[in-house]
Amino acid sequence: MNPEDITVAGVRTALASGSSTAEAITRACLDRIAAHDDTIHAFLAVFADRAIERAGAVDARIAGGESPESIGAMAGVPVAIKDNICLDHGRTTAASVMLEAYESPFSATAAARLEDAGAIILGKTNLDEFGMGSSCEYSAFGATRNPWDISRTPGGSSGGSAAAVAAGFVPVAIGSDTGGSVRQPAAMCGCVGLKPSYGTVSRHGLIAYASSLDQIGPMTRTVEDAAAVLEVIAGADADDATCLDRPAPKLTHDLHEPVEGLKIAVPRQAQADAVDPMVRLIFGMSCKVFAELGAELMEVELDHAELAIPAYYTIACAEASTNLARYDGIRFGRRAEIGPNDPLEELYIRSRSEGFGPEVRRRIMLGTHALRAGFADKLYERAMRARRVIKADYDAIFRVMQADAVLTPTAPGPAFELGSRAGAPTDLYLEDTFTVGANLAGLPAISLSAGFVPSEGGSLPVGIQLTGHTHSEAKLLRIAAMFERASSVGGRVAV
Ligand code: GLN
C-alpha cells in the first residue's frame, strides 16, 4: 500500500483481506517520513519503535482471528498528533522552550481514544508555540515547510499536522483549533480540516491556549476519514466539564446521502477586495459547483464580521494570559538559573522571559492589559458583547433564513512565503478573518480543498470553508462530501 493512497477505510479493507499488514503500512509511512521530513520538518518527534510494536500487536490480533472492526475503527491507521496534545510517551512541548523537557504522565482523551480504537501514533507534529500563530514560524524548534512548495508556510498553528497529511506521511492527523488552526493549515496544504462544535471533543490533555475557544479536530485527505476520526474522538468525558454529556454523533453511516433542498449562505465578505483574486476565482467556481448540485445560494450579510478579529484577539489573549500564568518555573515549566542571592521574583521573571517566545509574550501582555482593572469593561467585556452579536448573526442565518451552511474561503490567500510576514504580527492576524467566527460562536466548520493556483515552486491549494449550526456536524460532513465528489479536487498528496 502506497502511503499516499492510505485512507481509514482502505486500511480496514487491506487488513481484513490480508493484502497488507498494520506493520507494513506503518513501515511505509515511517520510510516516507525518513526520506522527506528533513526537508518538510512536519514532526518534532517520531516514535518509530513504539509504532512498529503497536502495529505488530494489531497484526497479532488479526492473525489470532479478530476482525479489524472488532479491534476498533482505527485499527492499524497511522496517525500524527499535534505537539500540544499530551501523550504518555515522549515529550509534549507545545513547540515552546518552556515545555521542551515536559513528559506528560497521561494521554489526552482524544489521543487515548484513537489508540484504544487501534490507531498507530507515529509522532508529534510542529506548531506555532502554544498554538499562537498562523504559519508555524513561531515554533521554538524551527518552521515547517509546505509540501506543495517548500518556500512557503504550511499555515498554522497546526502546520505540522497539515504538512504531514499533505506529504503522505500519514492519512490522519489531529490538530487543535482556537481561531482557525485546523482549518487554515488544512486549506494551505490541500487537506480536509474540521473544527467541531465547542464541547464535542474533550479538551482533557490539550495544552490550553484559550479555553472557551479551543477544540481538537481531525485533519485528513478525505471527508470520509474526517467523519471516521471525529466519531472516535468525540463524546462525553468526565475529565472535561465543558465536554457535552452526550455520546459521539453518528457521522459515517449516511455520509454519502446528499442533503435535499440544500441552502448555502454566501456572505458578501467572502468576495471582499482584501481576498486574493485567485482565491476569489476559486471561491466563485466552488459556488458554481454547489449551484450545479442544486443548492440554493443566498447572499447574506454578516453584520458584525468586522468585529470578529478584534473580539477574537482580545478574548484569546485574555484567556491565554490566565492559562499561561501557571508556567512560573516552579509548578510548571522550565526553571531558569538564578544566583544564590537573587530574589524569588527573579526566578519567575527569568523563567518566563527565557521560556516564552516573543509572540507568546506579546499575547500575554495584550491579554493582561485587556483584563486589567479599569480596562476590562472597555476591552474584555466589549469583546464579549461583540462575541454575542456575532453569534446572533449566525443564529439568524441558520434559524431565520434556514441556511444549512455558510460558505466562505478558508483564508484570504494561498500559502505565503516563509519569512514574508516577519515583523508584521498584526498582518498575520488577518489570516483568521474567515475562521474565528466559528470559534467565537462555538459552531462546527470544515475546510475543503477547492482548487489550485500556480506558484513559482509548483502549485498551491486553496480551501473553502463551510460553517454549520451548532451540532450539525453530520449534515455539514454530508454537504462537504457532496462537494468533494462533485469537484474531485481533494485527496492529493504533494511529495
Ligand atoms: N491564528 C490564530 C491565533 O494565532 C488561531 C490559532 C489557533 O487556532 N490555535 O490565535
Short mmCIF file of C-alpha atoms and ligand atoms in Angstrom, two decimals:
data_model
loop_
_atom_site.label_atom_id
_atom_site.label_comp_id
_atom_site.label_asym_id
_atom_site.label_seq_id
_atom_site.Cartn_x
_atom_site.Cartn_y
_atom_site.Cartn_z
CA MET A 1 0.00 0.00 0.00
CA ASN A 2 1.49 3.35 -1.02
CA PRO A 3 1.43 5.78 1.90
CA GLU A 4 -0.19 8.43 -0.29
CA ASP A 5 -3.15 6.15 -1.06
CA ILE A 6 -3.89 5.15 2.52
CA THR A 7 -7.28 6.02 3.96
CA VAL A 8 -9.04 4.79 7.09
CA ALA A 9 -11.41 2.60 5.08
CA GLY A 10 -8.52 1.46 2.85
CA VAL A 11 -6.53 0.23 5.85
CA ARG A 12 -9.57 -1.68 7.15
CA THR A 13 -10.08 -3.41 3.78
CA ALA A 14 -6.38 -4.18 3.39
CA LEU A 15 -6.14 -5.69 6.88
CA ALA A 16 -9.38 -7.65 6.51
CA SER A 17 -8.38 -9.12 3.16
CA GLY A 18 -4.82 -9.79 4.27
CA SER A 19 -3.41 -7.78 1.35
CA SER A 20 -1.33 -5.77 3.81
CA THR A 21 -0.47 -5.65 7.50
CA ALA A 22 -0.52 -2.85 10.04
CA GLU A 23 3.24 -3.22 10.37
CA ALA A 24 3.84 -2.93 6.62
CA ILE A 25 1.63 0.17 6.42
CA THR A 26 3.36 1.73 9.43
CA ARG A 27 6.80 0.98 8.00
CA ALA A 28 5.83 2.50 4.64
CA CYS A 29 4.78 5.72 6.37
CA LEU A 30 7.92 5.77 8.54
CA ASP A 31 10.09 5.28 5.43
CA ARG A 32 8.43 8.20 3.75
CA ILE A 33 8.95 10.36 6.84
CA ALA A 34 12.63 9.32 6.93
CA ALA A 35 13.03 10.22 3.26
CA HIS A 36 11.32 13.63 3.27
CA ASP A 37 10.86 15.07 6.74
CA ASP A 38 14.36 16.54 6.91
CA THR A 39 13.06 18.95 4.28
CA ILE A 40 9.46 19.40 5.46
CA HIS A 41 10.02 19.30 9.26
CA ALA A 42 6.43 18.31 9.99
CA PHE A 43 7.43 16.24 13.02
CA LEU A 44 9.04 17.29 16.30
CA ALA A 45 9.31 13.64 17.35
CA VAL A 46 8.81 10.29 15.62
CA PHE A 47 8.18 7.19 17.72
CA ALA A 48 9.24 4.54 15.20
CA ASP A 49 9.88 1.61 17.59
CA ARG A 50 6.73 2.17 19.60
CA ALA A 51 4.67 2.48 16.39
CA ILE A 52 6.07 -0.74 14.89
CA GLU A 53 5.49 -2.59 18.14
CA ARG A 54 1.87 -1.43 18.35
CA ALA A 55 1.24 -2.21 14.69
CA GLY A 56 2.66 -5.69 15.32
CA ALA A 57 0.18 -6.10 18.18
CA VAL A 58 -2.72 -5.24 15.84
CA ASP A 59 -1.43 -7.78 13.29
CA ALA A 60 -1.13 -10.44 16.00
CA ARG A 61 -4.77 -9.93 16.97
CA ILE A 62 -5.85 -10.22 13.34
CA ALA A 63 -3.71 -13.36 12.94
CA GLY A 64 -5.48 -14.68 16.05
CA GLY A 65 -8.84 -14.40 14.28
CA GLU A 66 -10.11 -10.95 15.27
CA SER A 67 -11.50 -8.68 12.56
CA PRO A 68 -10.16 -5.12 12.14
CA GLU A 69 -13.66 -3.81 13.08
CA SER A 70 -13.67 -5.67 16.35
CA ILE A 71 -10.25 -4.20 17.21
CA GLY A 72 -11.51 -0.70 16.55
CA ALA A 73 -12.47 1.85 13.90
CA MET A 74 -8.84 2.98 13.54
CA ALA A 75 -7.16 -0.44 13.60
CA GLY A 76 -3.70 -0.04 12.07
CA VAL A 77 -4.25 3.53 10.85
CA PRO A 78 -1.09 5.68 11.13
CA VAL A 79 -1.84 8.96 12.90
CA ALA A 80 0.15 12.10 13.79
CA ILE A 81 -0.65 14.23 16.83
CA LYS A 82 -0.07 17.97 17.23
CA ASP A 83 2.51 18.51 19.95
CA ASN A 84 0.19 20.47 22.24
CA ILE A 85 -1.82 17.27 22.76
CA CYS A 86 -0.47 15.13 25.58
CA LEU A 87 0.73 11.59 25.05
CA ASP A 88 2.05 9.35 27.82
CA HIS A 89 5.16 8.75 25.72
CA GLY A 90 7.95 11.10 24.66
CA ARG A 91 7.65 14.82 25.16
CA THR A 92 4.78 17.24 24.77
CA THR A 93 6.40 20.60 24.09
CA ALA A 94 3.70 22.84 22.53
CA ALA A 95 6.72 23.93 20.42
CA SER A 96 7.88 26.04 23.37
CA VAL A 97 11.22 26.21 25.19
CA MET A 98 9.04 26.45 28.32
CA LEU A 99 7.94 22.83 27.88
CA GLU A 100 10.95 21.45 25.96
CA ALA A 101 11.55 18.77 28.59
CA TYR A 102 7.92 18.10 29.59
CA GLU A 103 6.91 14.44 29.64
CA SER A 104 3.20 14.02 30.18
CA PRO A 105 2.25 11.23 32.59
CA PHE A 106 -1.05 10.73 30.76
CA SER A 107 -2.54 10.88 27.26
CA ALA A 108 -5.15 13.41 26.18
CA THR A 109 -8.60 11.87 25.88
CA ALA A 110 -8.56 12.33 22.08
CA ALA A 111 -5.17 10.61 21.75
CA ALA A 112 -6.19 7.80 24.13
CA ARG A 113 -9.43 7.21 22.21
CA LEU A 114 -7.52 6.96 18.93
CA GLU A 115 -5.13 4.43 20.40
CA ASP A 116 -7.97 2.48 22.03
CA ALA A 117 -9.55 2.30 18.56
CA GLY A 118 -6.34 0.75 17.21
CA ALA A 119 -4.65 3.82 15.70
CA ILE A 120 -0.86 3.81 15.45
CA ILE A 121 0.54 7.15 16.60
CA LEU A 122 3.72 7.80 14.60
CA GLY A 123 4.80 11.02 16.26
CA LYS A 124 4.17 14.58 17.36
CA THR A 125 3.85 17.43 14.89
CA ASN A 126 5.11 21.00 14.82
CA LEU A 127 3.01 24.06 15.63
CA ASP A 128 3.24 27.73 16.44
CA GLU A 129 4.25 27.98 20.11
CA PHE A 130 1.20 27.15 22.27
CA GLY A 131 -0.94 27.32 19.12
CA MET A 132 -0.43 31.07 18.73
CA GLY A 133 0.14 31.85 15.08
CA SER A 134 -0.90 31.13 11.51
CA SER A 135 2.31 29.94 9.84
CA CYS A 136 4.22 27.54 12.10
CA GLU A 137 7.03 30.10 12.09
CA TYR A 138 6.52 30.80 15.80
CA SER A 139 7.64 27.29 16.71
CA ALA A 140 10.66 27.41 19.02
CA PHE A 141 12.06 24.45 17.05
CA GLY A 142 12.05 25.83 13.50
CA ALA A 143 9.32 26.30 10.90
CA THR A 144 7.59 23.58 8.91
CA ARG A 145 7.61 23.85 5.12
CA ASN A 146 4.60 23.46 2.85
CA PRO A 147 4.96 20.17 0.91
CA TRP A 148 3.40 21.80 -2.20
CA ASP A 149 6.11 24.49 -2.31
CA ILE A 150 8.84 24.34 0.29
CA SER A 151 9.49 28.08 0.12
CA ARG A 152 6.03 28.59 1.64
CA THR A 153 4.45 28.18 5.05
CA PRO A 154 2.06 25.26 5.63
CA GLY A 155 -0.17 27.64 7.62
CA GLY A 156 -0.72 27.31 11.32
CA SER A 157 -0.86 26.73 14.03
CA SER A 158 -1.38 23.02 13.20
CA GLY A 159 1.04 23.36 10.27
CA GLY A 160 3.00 20.20 11.09
CA SER A 161 -0.18 18.10 11.12
CA ALA A 162 -1.35 19.57 7.79
CA ALA A 163 2.06 19.10 6.18
CA ALA A 164 2.24 15.50 7.44
CA VAL A 165 -1.05 14.69 5.72
CA ALA A 166 -0.20 16.62 2.55
CA ALA A 167 3.20 14.94 2.26
CA GLY A 168 1.62 11.49 2.51
CA PHE A 169 3.37 10.75 5.81
CA VAL A 170 0.07 9.84 7.50
CA PRO A 171 -3.54 9.65 6.31
CA VAL A 172 -4.80 11.20 9.56
CA ALA A 173 -3.54 13.90 11.87
CA ILE A 174 -5.05 15.68 14.82
CA GLY A 175 -4.83 19.42 15.36
CA SER A 176 -6.33 21.99 17.67
CA ASP A 177 -8.35 24.98 16.54
CA THR A 178 -8.78 28.12 18.66
CA GLY A 179 -9.29 30.59 15.81
CA GLY A 180 -8.67 28.54 12.68
CA SER A 181 -5.63 26.42 13.42
CA VAL A 182 -7.07 23.22 11.99
CA ARG A 183 -8.84 24.78 9.01
CA GLN A 184 -6.33 27.36 7.72
CA PRO A 185 -3.34 24.95 7.51
CA ALA A 186 -5.66 22.31 6.01
CA ALA A 187 -6.59 24.84 3.31
CA MET A 188 -2.96 25.77 2.65
CA CYS A 189 -1.91 22.14 2.39
CA GLY A 190 -4.91 20.87 0.39
CA CYS A 191 -6.41 18.69 3.11
CA VAL A 192 -9.70 18.41 4.93
CA GLY A 193 -9.77 20.09 8.36
CA LEU A 194 -12.73 20.00 10.72
CA LYS A 195 -13.30 22.09 13.83
CA PRO A 196 -16.18 20.52 15.76
CA SER A 197 -18.82 22.45 17.72
CA TYR A 198 -17.48 23.60 21.09
CA GLY A 199 -17.85 20.80 23.63
CA THR A 200 -17.85 17.95 21.08
CA VAL A 201 -14.30 16.71 21.69
CA SER A 202 -12.77 16.61 25.15
CA ARG A 203 -10.03 19.16 25.81
CA HIS A 204 -8.56 16.99 28.56
CA GLY A 205 -4.83 16.80 27.84
CA LEU A 206 -4.87 19.61 25.29
CA ILE A 207 -2.43 22.27 26.46
CA ALA A 208 -4.77 25.22 26.93
CA TYR A 209 -4.47 28.35 24.82
CA ALA A 210 -7.95 29.95 25.12
CA SER A 211 -10.25 27.54 26.87
CA SER A 212 -13.59 28.93 25.67
CA LEU A 213 -12.45 28.65 22.03
CA ASP A 214 -10.15 25.58 21.86
CA GLN A 215 -11.34 22.40 20.12
CA ILE A 216 -9.43 19.39 18.84
CA GLY A 217 -10.27 18.32 15.28
CA PRO A 218 -9.25 15.89 12.52
CA MET A 219 -7.06 16.70 9.50
CA THR A 220 -7.32 14.15 6.71
CA ARG A 221 -7.24 13.74 2.93
CA THR A 222 -10.92 12.83 2.63
CA VAL A 223 -14.21 13.91 4.18
CA GLU A 224 -14.98 10.28 4.99
CA ASP A 225 -11.82 10.00 7.06
CA ALA A 226 -12.60 13.23 8.92
CA ALA A 227 -16.03 11.79 9.81
CA ALA A 228 -14.50 8.47 10.89
CA VAL A 229 -11.94 10.18 13.14
CA LEU A 230 -14.46 12.53 14.73
CA GLU A 231 -16.71 9.58 15.58
CA VAL A 232 -13.79 8.08 17.51
CA ILE A 233 -12.59 11.16 19.40
CA ALA A 234 -15.94 12.88 20.16
CA GLY A 235 -18.26 12.26 23.08
CA ALA A 236 -18.69 12.90 26.78
CA ASP A 237 -15.63 12.84 29.04
CA ALA A 238 -15.70 13.09 32.83
CA ASP A 239 -12.27 14.77 32.68
CA ASP A 240 -13.56 17.84 30.79
CA ALA A 241 -16.53 19.65 32.31
CA THR A 242 -17.06 21.64 29.09
CA CYS A 243 -17.35 18.49 27.01
CA LEU A 244 -21.02 17.83 26.39
CA ASP A 245 -22.62 14.97 28.20
CA ARG A 246 -23.77 13.11 25.13
CA PRO A 247 -22.44 10.29 23.01
CA ALA A 248 -20.33 10.88 19.90
CA PRO A 249 -22.52 11.74 16.90
CA LYS A 250 -23.04 9.10 14.20
CA LEU A 251 -21.37 10.53 11.14
CA THR A 252 -20.28 7.85 8.72
CA HIS A 253 -23.41 5.71 8.16
CA ASP A 254 -25.26 8.19 5.89
CA LEU A 255 -22.30 10.38 4.88
CA HIS A 256 -22.89 9.85 1.17
CA GLU A 257 -26.62 10.70 1.27
CA PRO A 258 -26.97 14.09 -0.41
CA VAL A 259 -28.71 16.86 1.56
CA GLU A 260 -32.05 17.62 -0.14
CA GLY A 261 -33.11 21.24 -0.67
CA LEU A 262 -29.63 22.45 0.24
CA LYS A 263 -29.41 26.15 1.15
CA ILE A 264 -25.97 27.74 1.23
CA ALA A 265 -25.50 31.24 2.63
CA VAL A 266 -22.72 33.27 1.00
CA PRO A 267 -21.66 36.33 2.98
CA ARG A 268 -20.80 39.43 0.98
CA GLN A 269 -17.44 39.47 2.82
CA ALA A 270 -16.39 36.28 1.00
CA GLN A 271 -15.69 38.28 -2.16
CA ALA A 272 -14.15 41.35 -0.46
CA ASP A 273 -11.23 43.19 -2.07
CA ALA A 274 -8.91 42.02 0.70
CA VAL A 275 -9.32 38.45 -0.60
CA ASP A 276 -6.67 37.38 -3.13
CA PRO A 277 -8.11 37.49 -6.70
CA MET A 278 -7.16 33.85 -7.37
CA VAL A 279 -8.89 32.79 -4.16
CA ARG A 280 -11.97 34.74 -5.25
CA LEU A 281 -11.88 32.95 -8.59
CA ILE A 282 -11.73 29.51 -6.96
CA PHE A 283 -14.40 30.56 -4.49
CA GLY A 284 -16.66 31.59 -7.39
CA MET A 285 -16.08 28.21 -9.06
CA SER A 286 -16.98 26.47 -5.79
CA CYS A 287 -20.25 28.42 -5.61
CA LYS A 288 -20.96 27.15 -9.13
CA VAL A 289 -20.30 23.57 -8.03
CA PHE A 290 -22.91 23.98 -5.30
CA ALA A 291 -25.37 25.58 -7.73
CA GLU A 292 -24.91 22.65 -10.12
CA LEU A 293 -25.60 20.31 -7.20
CA GLY A 294 -29.00 22.01 -6.96
CA ALA A 295 -28.21 24.17 -3.94
CA GLU A 296 -29.92 27.49 -3.45
CA LEU A 297 -27.21 30.12 -2.88
CA MET A 298 -28.35 33.02 -0.70
CA GLU A 299 -26.35 36.21 -0.42
CA VAL A 300 -26.17 37.26 3.22
CA GLU A 301 -24.58 39.95 5.33
CA LEU A 302 -22.63 39.02 8.45
CA ASP A 303 -23.39 42.38 10.01
CA HIS A 304 -20.69 42.29 12.66
CA ALA A 305 -17.96 40.47 10.73
CA GLU A 306 -15.53 43.36 11.18
CA LEU A 307 -15.69 42.83 14.95
CA ALA A 308 -14.57 39.21 14.74
CA ILE A 309 -10.79 39.73 14.63
CA PRO A 310 -10.61 42.38 17.39
CA ALA A 311 -13.02 40.39 19.59
CA TYR A 312 -11.14 37.14 18.98
CA TYR A 313 -7.69 38.56 19.72
CA THR A 314 -8.94 40.30 22.88
CA ILE A 315 -10.65 37.17 24.24
CA ALA A 316 -7.97 34.71 23.10
CA CYS A 317 -5.15 36.80 24.58
CA ALA A 318 -7.08 37.40 27.82
CA GLU A 319 -7.64 33.67 28.28
CA ALA A 320 -4.06 32.89 27.25
CA SER A 321 -2.71 35.32 29.85
CA THR A 322 -4.50 33.41 32.62
CA ASN A 323 -3.89 29.92 31.17
CA LEU A 324 -0.16 30.57 30.79
CA ALA A 325 0.22 32.05 34.29
CA ARG A 326 0.89 28.52 35.57
CA TYR A 327 4.28 28.41 33.80
CA ASP A 328 6.33 30.01 36.53
CA GLY A 329 9.36 27.71 36.55
CA ILE A 330 8.26 26.23 39.89
CA ARG A 331 4.95 24.47 39.48
CA PHE A 332 5.17 24.16 35.70
CA GLY A 333 7.71 24.89 33.01
CA ARG A 334 11.43 25.23 32.55
CA ARG A 335 13.21 26.79 35.52
CA ALA A 336 15.84 29.46 34.88
CA GLU A 337 19.11 29.64 36.78
CA ILE A 338 19.34 32.42 39.33
CA GLY A 339 22.14 33.48 41.65
CA PRO A 340 22.09 32.45 45.33
CA ASN A 341 21.27 35.99 46.44
CA ASP A 342 18.68 36.79 43.75
CA PRO A 343 15.12 37.30 45.00
CA LEU A 344 12.43 34.74 44.18
CA GLU A 345 10.81 37.22 41.81
CA GLU A 346 13.93 37.00 39.64
CA LEU A 347 13.25 33.28 39.17
CA TYR A 348 9.76 33.97 37.86
CA ILE A 349 10.90 36.78 35.59
CA ARG A 350 13.80 34.87 34.10
CA SER A 351 11.90 31.60 33.72
CA ARG A 352 9.07 33.31 31.87
CA SER A 353 11.31 35.57 29.76
CA GLU A 354 13.56 32.70 28.70
CA GLY A 355 10.81 30.12 28.30
CA PHE A 356 8.29 32.02 26.16
CA GLY A 357 8.96 33.26 22.63
CA PRO A 358 8.21 36.84 21.51
CA GLU A 359 4.70 36.19 20.11
CA VAL A 360 3.58 34.37 23.25
CA ARG A 361 4.97 37.19 25.41
CA ARG A 362 3.17 39.75 23.23
CA ARG A 363 -0.13 37.93 23.72
CA ILE A 364 0.33 37.54 27.47
CA MET A 365 0.91 41.29 27.70
CA LEU A 366 -2.07 42.13 25.46
CA GLY A 367 -4.29 39.77 27.44
CA THR A 368 -3.13 41.02 30.82
CA HIS A 369 -3.85 44.56 29.68
CA ALA A 370 -7.32 43.60 28.43
CA LEU A 371 -8.20 42.19 31.86
CA ARG A 372 -6.68 44.98 33.98
CA ALA A 373 -8.93 46.79 36.42
CA GLY A 374 -10.18 49.92 34.73
CA PHE A 375 -9.70 48.46 31.22
CA ALA A 376 -11.67 45.23 31.36
CA ASP A 377 -15.00 46.96 30.68
CA LYS A 378 -13.53 48.75 27.65
CA LEU A 379 -11.71 45.74 26.24
CA TYR A 380 -12.62 42.26 27.52
CA GLU A 381 -16.28 42.97 28.23
CA ARG A 382 -16.74 44.79 24.94
CA ALA A 383 -15.18 41.84 23.15
CA MET A 384 -17.62 39.53 24.92
CA ARG A 385 -20.52 41.70 23.76
CA ALA A 386 -19.16 41.52 20.20
CA ARG A 387 -18.95 37.75 20.59
CA ARG A 388 -22.67 37.63 21.44
CA VAL A 389 -23.74 39.71 18.43
CA ILE A 390 -21.53 37.65 16.10
CA LYS A 391 -23.24 34.52 17.40
CA ALA A 392 -26.64 36.17 16.89
CA ASP A 393 -25.74 36.93 13.24
CA TYR A 394 -25.04 33.24 12.63
CA ASP A 395 -28.19 32.21 14.53
CA ALA A 396 -30.26 34.44 12.24
CA ILE A 397 -28.73 32.82 9.15
CA PHE A 398 -29.37 29.30 10.40
CA ARG A 399 -32.69 29.77 12.23
CA VAL A 400 -34.47 32.57 10.37
CA MET A 401 -33.06 32.11 6.87
CA GLN A 402 -32.87 28.34 7.35
CA ALA A 403 -29.45 28.05 5.72
CA ASP A 404 -27.71 24.67 6.01
CA ALA A 405 -24.22 26.15 5.87
CA VAL A 406 -22.31 29.39 5.40
CA LEU A 407 -19.73 29.26 2.60
CA THR A 408 -16.56 31.40 2.57
CA PRO A 409 -12.94 30.97 1.55
CA THR A 410 -10.99 29.44 4.47
CA ALA A 411 -8.19 32.01 4.28
CA PRO A 412 -7.85 35.27 2.33
CA GLY A 413 -4.91 33.95 0.31
CA PRO A 414 -2.92 30.83 -0.55
CA ALA A 415 0.18 29.85 1.45
CA PHE A 416 2.63 32.76 1.71
CA GLU A 417 6.43 32.75 1.53
CA LEU A 418 8.20 31.77 4.74
CA GLY A 419 9.50 34.92 6.41
CA SER A 420 7.35 37.26 4.33
CA ARG A 421 5.19 38.32 7.29
CA ALA A 422 8.03 38.61 9.80
CA GLY A 423 7.88 41.95 11.58
CA ALA A 424 4.15 42.38 10.85
CA PRO A 425 2.44 40.28 13.53
CA THR A 426 -0.91 42.01 13.20
CA ASP A 427 -0.98 41.37 9.41
CA LEU A 428 -0.79 37.72 10.30
CA TYR A 429 -3.88 38.10 12.50
CA LEU A 430 -5.88 38.91 9.34
CA GLU A 431 -5.28 35.35 8.13
CA ASP A 432 -8.04 34.40 10.58
CA THR A 433 -10.73 36.69 9.09
CA PHE A 434 -12.97 33.83 7.96
CA THR A 435 -12.19 31.27 10.65
CA VAL A 436 -12.54 32.97 14.05
CA GLY A 437 -16.33 33.42 13.75
CA ALA A 438 -16.95 29.68 14.20
CA ASN A 439 -14.83 29.64 17.37
CA LEU A 440 -16.46 32.73 18.84
CA ALA A 441 -19.93 31.27 18.15
CA GLY A 442 -18.99 27.67 19.04
CA LEU A 443 -20.03 26.37 15.60
CA PRO A 444 -18.66 23.46 13.56
CA ALA A 445 -16.70 24.41 10.44
CA ILE A 446 -14.84 22.40 7.83
CA SER A 447 -12.20 23.38 5.29
CA LEU A 448 -12.04 21.53 1.96
CA SER A 449 -9.56 21.72 -0.86
CA ALA A 450 -11.26 23.59 -3.72
CA GLY A 451 -8.59 24.22 -6.34
CA PHE A 452 -5.00 25.11 -7.08
CA VAL A 453 -3.25 28.32 -8.05
CA PRO A 454 0.13 28.46 -9.77
CA SER A 455 3.22 29.42 -7.77
CA GLU A 456 6.91 29.59 -8.64
CA GLY A 457 7.63 26.41 -6.71
CA GLY A 458 4.70 24.42 -8.15
CA SER A 459 1.03 24.88 -7.41
CA LEU A 460 -0.71 25.83 -4.20
CA PRO A 461 -4.00 24.56 -2.86
CA VAL A 462 -6.85 26.90 -1.95
CA GLY A 463 -9.55 25.97 0.54
CA ILE A 464 -13.21 26.77 1.08
CA GLN A 465 -14.94 26.69 4.43
CA LEU A 466 -18.43 25.50 5.33
CA THR A 467 -19.73 26.61 8.72
CA GLY A 468 -22.82 24.93 10.17
CA HIS A 469 -25.26 25.44 13.01
CA THR A 470 -24.25 24.09 16.45
CA HIS A 471 -24.02 20.28 16.46
CA SER A 472 -24.83 19.99 12.76
CA GLU A 473 -21.59 18.05 12.11
CA ALA A 474 -23.46 15.18 10.46
CA LYS A 475 -25.14 17.48 7.93
CA LEU A 476 -22.01 19.58 7.45
CA LEU A 477 -19.99 16.48 6.58
CA ARG A 478 -22.67 15.32 4.14
CA ILE A 479 -22.54 18.71 2.39
CA ALA A 480 -18.73 18.51 2.37
CA ALA A 481 -18.92 15.02 0.85
CA MET A 482 -21.26 16.29 -1.89
CA PHE A 483 -18.72 18.99 -2.78
CA GLU A 484 -15.79 16.59 -2.63
CA ARG A 485 -17.49 14.17 -5.05
CA ALA A 486 -18.57 16.92 -7.44
CA SER A 487 -15.30 18.86 -7.50
CA SER A 488 -12.83 15.95 -7.34
CA VAL A 489 -10.09 18.34 -6.20
CA GLY A 490 -9.25 16.88 -2.78
CA GLY A 491 -7.27 13.86 -1.71
CA ARG A 492 -3.99 14.55 -3.49
CA VAL A 493 -0.56 14.47 -1.90
CA ALA A 494 2.29 16.79 -2.72
CA VAL A 495 5.54 14.88 -2.39
N1 GLN B 1 -4.07 32.19 14.20
C1 GLN B 1 -4.91 32.22 15.36
C2 GLN B 1 -4.13 32.68 16.56
O1 GLN B 1 -2.98 32.89 16.41
C3 GLN B 1 -5.53 30.88 15.60
C4 GLN B 1 -4.67 29.95 16.35
C5 GLN B 1 -5.35 28.68 16.71
O2 GLN B 1 -6.45 28.38 16.23
N2 GLN B 1 -4.71 27.95 17.62
O3 GLN B 1 -4.64 32.86 17.62
#
